Structure formats: C-alpha cells, structure tokens
PDB file of C-alpha atoms in Angstrom:
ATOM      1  CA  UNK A   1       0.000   0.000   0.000  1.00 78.00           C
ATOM      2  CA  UNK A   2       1.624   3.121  -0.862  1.00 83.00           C
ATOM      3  CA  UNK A   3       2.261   5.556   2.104  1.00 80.00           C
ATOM      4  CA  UNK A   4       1.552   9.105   1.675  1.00 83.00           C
ATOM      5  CA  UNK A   5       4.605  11.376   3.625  1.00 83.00           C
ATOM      6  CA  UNK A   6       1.000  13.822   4.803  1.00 85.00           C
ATOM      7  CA  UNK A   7      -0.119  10.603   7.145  1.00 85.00           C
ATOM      8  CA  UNK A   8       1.719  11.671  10.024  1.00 80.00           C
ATOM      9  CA  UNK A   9       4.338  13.814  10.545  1.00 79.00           C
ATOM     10  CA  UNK A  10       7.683  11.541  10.585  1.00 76.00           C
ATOM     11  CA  UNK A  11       7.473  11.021   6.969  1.00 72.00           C
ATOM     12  CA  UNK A  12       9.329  13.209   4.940  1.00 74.00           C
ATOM     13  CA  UNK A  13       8.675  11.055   1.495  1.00 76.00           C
ATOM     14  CA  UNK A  14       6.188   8.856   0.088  1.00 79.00           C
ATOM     15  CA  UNK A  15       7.290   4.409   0.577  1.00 81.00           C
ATOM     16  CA  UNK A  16       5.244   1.621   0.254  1.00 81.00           C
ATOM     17  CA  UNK A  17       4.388  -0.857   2.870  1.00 78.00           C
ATOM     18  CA  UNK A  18       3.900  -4.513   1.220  1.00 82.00           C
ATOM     19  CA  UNK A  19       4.357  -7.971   2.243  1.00 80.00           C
ATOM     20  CA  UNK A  20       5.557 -10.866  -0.381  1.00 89.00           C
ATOM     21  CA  UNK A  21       6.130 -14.451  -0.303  1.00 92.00           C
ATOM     22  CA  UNK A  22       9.267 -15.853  -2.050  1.00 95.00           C
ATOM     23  CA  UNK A  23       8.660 -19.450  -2.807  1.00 95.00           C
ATOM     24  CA  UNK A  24      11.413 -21.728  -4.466  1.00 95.00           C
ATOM     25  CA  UNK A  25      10.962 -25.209  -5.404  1.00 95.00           C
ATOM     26  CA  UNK A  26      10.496 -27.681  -8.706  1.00 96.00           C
ATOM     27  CA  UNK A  27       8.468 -28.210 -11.003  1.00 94.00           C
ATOM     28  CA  UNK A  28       7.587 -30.904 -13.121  1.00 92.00           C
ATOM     29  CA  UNK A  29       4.877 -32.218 -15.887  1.00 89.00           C
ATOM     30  CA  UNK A  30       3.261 -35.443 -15.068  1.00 86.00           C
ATOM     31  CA  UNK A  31       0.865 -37.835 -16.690  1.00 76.00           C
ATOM     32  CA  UNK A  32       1.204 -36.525 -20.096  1.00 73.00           C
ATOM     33  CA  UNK A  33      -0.277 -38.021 -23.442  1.00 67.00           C
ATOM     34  CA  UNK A  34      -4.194 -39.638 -23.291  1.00 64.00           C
ATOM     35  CA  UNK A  35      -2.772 -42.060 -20.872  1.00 78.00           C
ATOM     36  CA  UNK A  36      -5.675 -43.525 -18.223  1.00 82.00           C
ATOM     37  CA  UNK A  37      -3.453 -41.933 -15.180  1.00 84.00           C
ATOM     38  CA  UNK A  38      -3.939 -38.463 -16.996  1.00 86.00           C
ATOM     39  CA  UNK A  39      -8.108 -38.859 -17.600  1.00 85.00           C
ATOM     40  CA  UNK A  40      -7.899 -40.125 -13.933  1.00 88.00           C
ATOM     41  CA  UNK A  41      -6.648 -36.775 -12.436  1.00 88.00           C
ATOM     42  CA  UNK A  42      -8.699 -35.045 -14.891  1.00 88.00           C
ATOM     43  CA  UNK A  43     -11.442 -37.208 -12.593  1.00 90.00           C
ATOM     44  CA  UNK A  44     -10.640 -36.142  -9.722  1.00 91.00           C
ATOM     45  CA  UNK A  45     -10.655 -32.227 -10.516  1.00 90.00           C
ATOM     46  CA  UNK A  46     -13.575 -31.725 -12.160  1.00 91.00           C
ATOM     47  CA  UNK A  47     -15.360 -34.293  -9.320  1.00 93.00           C
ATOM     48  CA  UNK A  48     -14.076 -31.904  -6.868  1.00 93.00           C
ATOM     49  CA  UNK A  49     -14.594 -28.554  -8.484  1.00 93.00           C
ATOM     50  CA  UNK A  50     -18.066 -29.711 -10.693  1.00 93.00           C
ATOM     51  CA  UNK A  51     -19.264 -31.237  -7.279  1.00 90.00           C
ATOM     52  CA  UNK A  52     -21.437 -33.031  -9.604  1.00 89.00           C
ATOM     53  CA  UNK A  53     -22.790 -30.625 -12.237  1.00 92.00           C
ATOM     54  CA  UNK A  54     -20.771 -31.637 -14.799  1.00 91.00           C
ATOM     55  CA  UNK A  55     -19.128 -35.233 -14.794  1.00 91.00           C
ATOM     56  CA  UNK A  56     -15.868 -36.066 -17.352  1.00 89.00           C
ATOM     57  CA  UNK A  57     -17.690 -40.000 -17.369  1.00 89.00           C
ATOM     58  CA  UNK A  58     -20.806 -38.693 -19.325  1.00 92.00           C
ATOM     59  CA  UNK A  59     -18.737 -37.025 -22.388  1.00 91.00           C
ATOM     60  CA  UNK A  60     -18.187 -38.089 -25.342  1.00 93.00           C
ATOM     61  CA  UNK A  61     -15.115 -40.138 -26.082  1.00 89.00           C
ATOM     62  CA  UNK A  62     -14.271 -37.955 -28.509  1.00 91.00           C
ATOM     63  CA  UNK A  63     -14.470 -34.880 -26.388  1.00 89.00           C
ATOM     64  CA  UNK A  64     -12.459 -36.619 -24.002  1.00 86.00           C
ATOM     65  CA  UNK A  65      -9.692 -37.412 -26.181  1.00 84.00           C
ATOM     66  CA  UNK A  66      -9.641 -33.765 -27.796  1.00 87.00           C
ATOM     67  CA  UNK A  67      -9.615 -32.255 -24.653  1.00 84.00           C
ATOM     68  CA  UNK A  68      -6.959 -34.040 -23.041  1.00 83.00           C
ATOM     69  CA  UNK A  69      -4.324 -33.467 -26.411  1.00 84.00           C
ATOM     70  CA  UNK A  70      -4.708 -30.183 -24.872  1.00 86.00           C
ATOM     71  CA  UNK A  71      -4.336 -30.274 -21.263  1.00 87.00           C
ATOM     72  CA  UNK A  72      -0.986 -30.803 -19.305  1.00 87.00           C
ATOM     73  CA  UNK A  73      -0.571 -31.742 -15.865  1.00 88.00           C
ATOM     74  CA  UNK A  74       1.805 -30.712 -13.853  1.00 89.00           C
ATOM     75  CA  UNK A  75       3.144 -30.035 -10.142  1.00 90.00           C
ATOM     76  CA  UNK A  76       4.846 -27.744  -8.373  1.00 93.00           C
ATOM     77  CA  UNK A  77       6.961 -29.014  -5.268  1.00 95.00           C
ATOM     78  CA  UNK A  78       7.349 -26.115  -2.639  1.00 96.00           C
ATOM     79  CA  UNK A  79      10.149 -26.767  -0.903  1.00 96.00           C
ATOM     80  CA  UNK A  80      10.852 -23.333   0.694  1.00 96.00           C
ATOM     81  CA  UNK A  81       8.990 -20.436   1.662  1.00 96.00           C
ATOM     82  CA  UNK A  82       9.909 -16.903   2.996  1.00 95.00           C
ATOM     83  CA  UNK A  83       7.740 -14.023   4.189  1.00 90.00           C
ATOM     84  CA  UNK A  84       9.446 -10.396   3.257  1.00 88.00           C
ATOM     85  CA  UNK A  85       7.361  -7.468   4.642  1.00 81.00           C
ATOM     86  CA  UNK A  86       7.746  -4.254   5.238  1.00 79.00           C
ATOM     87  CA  UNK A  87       5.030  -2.584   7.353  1.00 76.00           C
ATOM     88  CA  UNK A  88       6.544   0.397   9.186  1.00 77.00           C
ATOM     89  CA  UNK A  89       7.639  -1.746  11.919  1.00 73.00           C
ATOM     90  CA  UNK A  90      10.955   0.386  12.699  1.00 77.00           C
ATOM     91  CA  UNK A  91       7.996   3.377  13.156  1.00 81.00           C
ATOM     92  CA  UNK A  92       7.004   4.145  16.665  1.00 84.00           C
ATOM     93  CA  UNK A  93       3.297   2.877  17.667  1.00 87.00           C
ATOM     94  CA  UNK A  94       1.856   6.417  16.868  1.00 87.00           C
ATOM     95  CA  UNK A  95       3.152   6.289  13.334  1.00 85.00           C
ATOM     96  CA  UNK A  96       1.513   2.751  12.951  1.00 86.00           C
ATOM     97  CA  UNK A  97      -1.588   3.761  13.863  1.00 89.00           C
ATOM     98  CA  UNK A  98      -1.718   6.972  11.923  1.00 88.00           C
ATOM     99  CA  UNK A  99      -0.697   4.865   8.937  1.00 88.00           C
ATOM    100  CA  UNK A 100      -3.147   1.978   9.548  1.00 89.00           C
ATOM    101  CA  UNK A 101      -6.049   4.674  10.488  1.00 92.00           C
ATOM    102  CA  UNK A 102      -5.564   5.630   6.953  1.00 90.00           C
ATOM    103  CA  UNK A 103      -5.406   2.283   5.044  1.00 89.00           C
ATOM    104  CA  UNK A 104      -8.758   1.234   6.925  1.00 93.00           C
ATOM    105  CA  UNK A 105     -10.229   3.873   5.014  1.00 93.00           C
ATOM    106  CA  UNK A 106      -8.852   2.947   1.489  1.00 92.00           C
ATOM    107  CA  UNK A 107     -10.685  -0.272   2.535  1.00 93.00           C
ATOM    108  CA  UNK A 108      -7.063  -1.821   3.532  1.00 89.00           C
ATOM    109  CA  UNK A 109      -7.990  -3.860   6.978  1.00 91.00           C
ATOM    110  CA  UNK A 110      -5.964  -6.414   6.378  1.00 86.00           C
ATOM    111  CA  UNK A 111      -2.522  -4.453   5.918  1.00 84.00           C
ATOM    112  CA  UNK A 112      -4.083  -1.954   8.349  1.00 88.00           C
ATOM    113  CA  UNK A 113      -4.367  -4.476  10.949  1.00 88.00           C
ATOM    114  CA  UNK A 114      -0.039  -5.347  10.665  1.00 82.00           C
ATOM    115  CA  UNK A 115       0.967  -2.141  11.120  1.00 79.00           C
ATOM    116  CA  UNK A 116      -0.737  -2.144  14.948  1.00 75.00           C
TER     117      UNK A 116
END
C-alpha cells in the first residue's frame, strides 16, 4: 500500500508498505499423453470442483480425447517459503496507527491491521 509522507508527521517522502512471499521449489509435468493416469486426475478435478454438475464419465469419447491433447498436468513441489514485509515496523506505535487509520479507510484492513 503506498504511504503518503502527509499521514503523520515523521514522513518526509512517500514508501510503500507490502508484504511478499518468495517461494522456491520444482516443477515438473506429469501424466502426459491420453494415458488412463492423466483422464484419472482429470477425474478427480472436475469431481471436486463440478461437485457433480458436470461429470468427465458422461462425455463423449471424442471430447475426451480432444480435450486431453490439450491439457498438461503438472506439479509444483514447494520446498521453501519466505515471508518479506515491510510494514513500518521500525515506526514508533503512533506512526503505525496513523498509517493503519488511513489504510482502513482505502478499505485496507488487512494491511491496516499489521501495522498495529
């Protein structure tokens, strides 16, 4: 969220507060082709996400076929994860709140709420 320098009086210049996640791992394509393994995780996603409305075992074979030439499966393997943030936290608690008084009213409450 960008930090206006007339939000309290410490700030001489605009910053931005933000938090980010670095995440570092592999990734990898699995069950490729029209093999049964691939129609089979196909299966299980659209059972879980279709809850029922729409079920891969009613299509066409055709359709089925088609569609899968065109889907790839893949994973990603998270094998590390770091949190980076910067939300005035060197500021004294008077400068927090001033700051996260203002982001509640841009609708922030989330970021709002880590800088008190």
């Amino acid at each position: 969220a960008y930090v206006s320098p007339t939000w309290h009086e410490e700030q001489v210049v605009p910053t931005w507060n933000y938090q980010r996640l670095h995440l570092s791992g592999a990734f990898r394509f699995i069950a490729d082709g029209n093999s049964a393994e691939k129609l089979s995780m196909l299966d299980g996603q659209v059972s879980h996400y279709e809850q029922g409305q729409w079920q891969l075992a009613k299509q066409p074979q055709a359709l089925l076929t088609k569609m899968s030439e065109h889907i790839r499966c893949f994973e990603i393997e998270i094998a590390e994860q770091q949190l980076v943030e910067k939300v005035s936290a060197r500021k004294g608690q008077s400068v927090r709140d001033a700051i996260a008084a203002q982001l509640q009213r841009q609708g922030l409450h989330r970021l709002a709420q880590r800088h008190q």
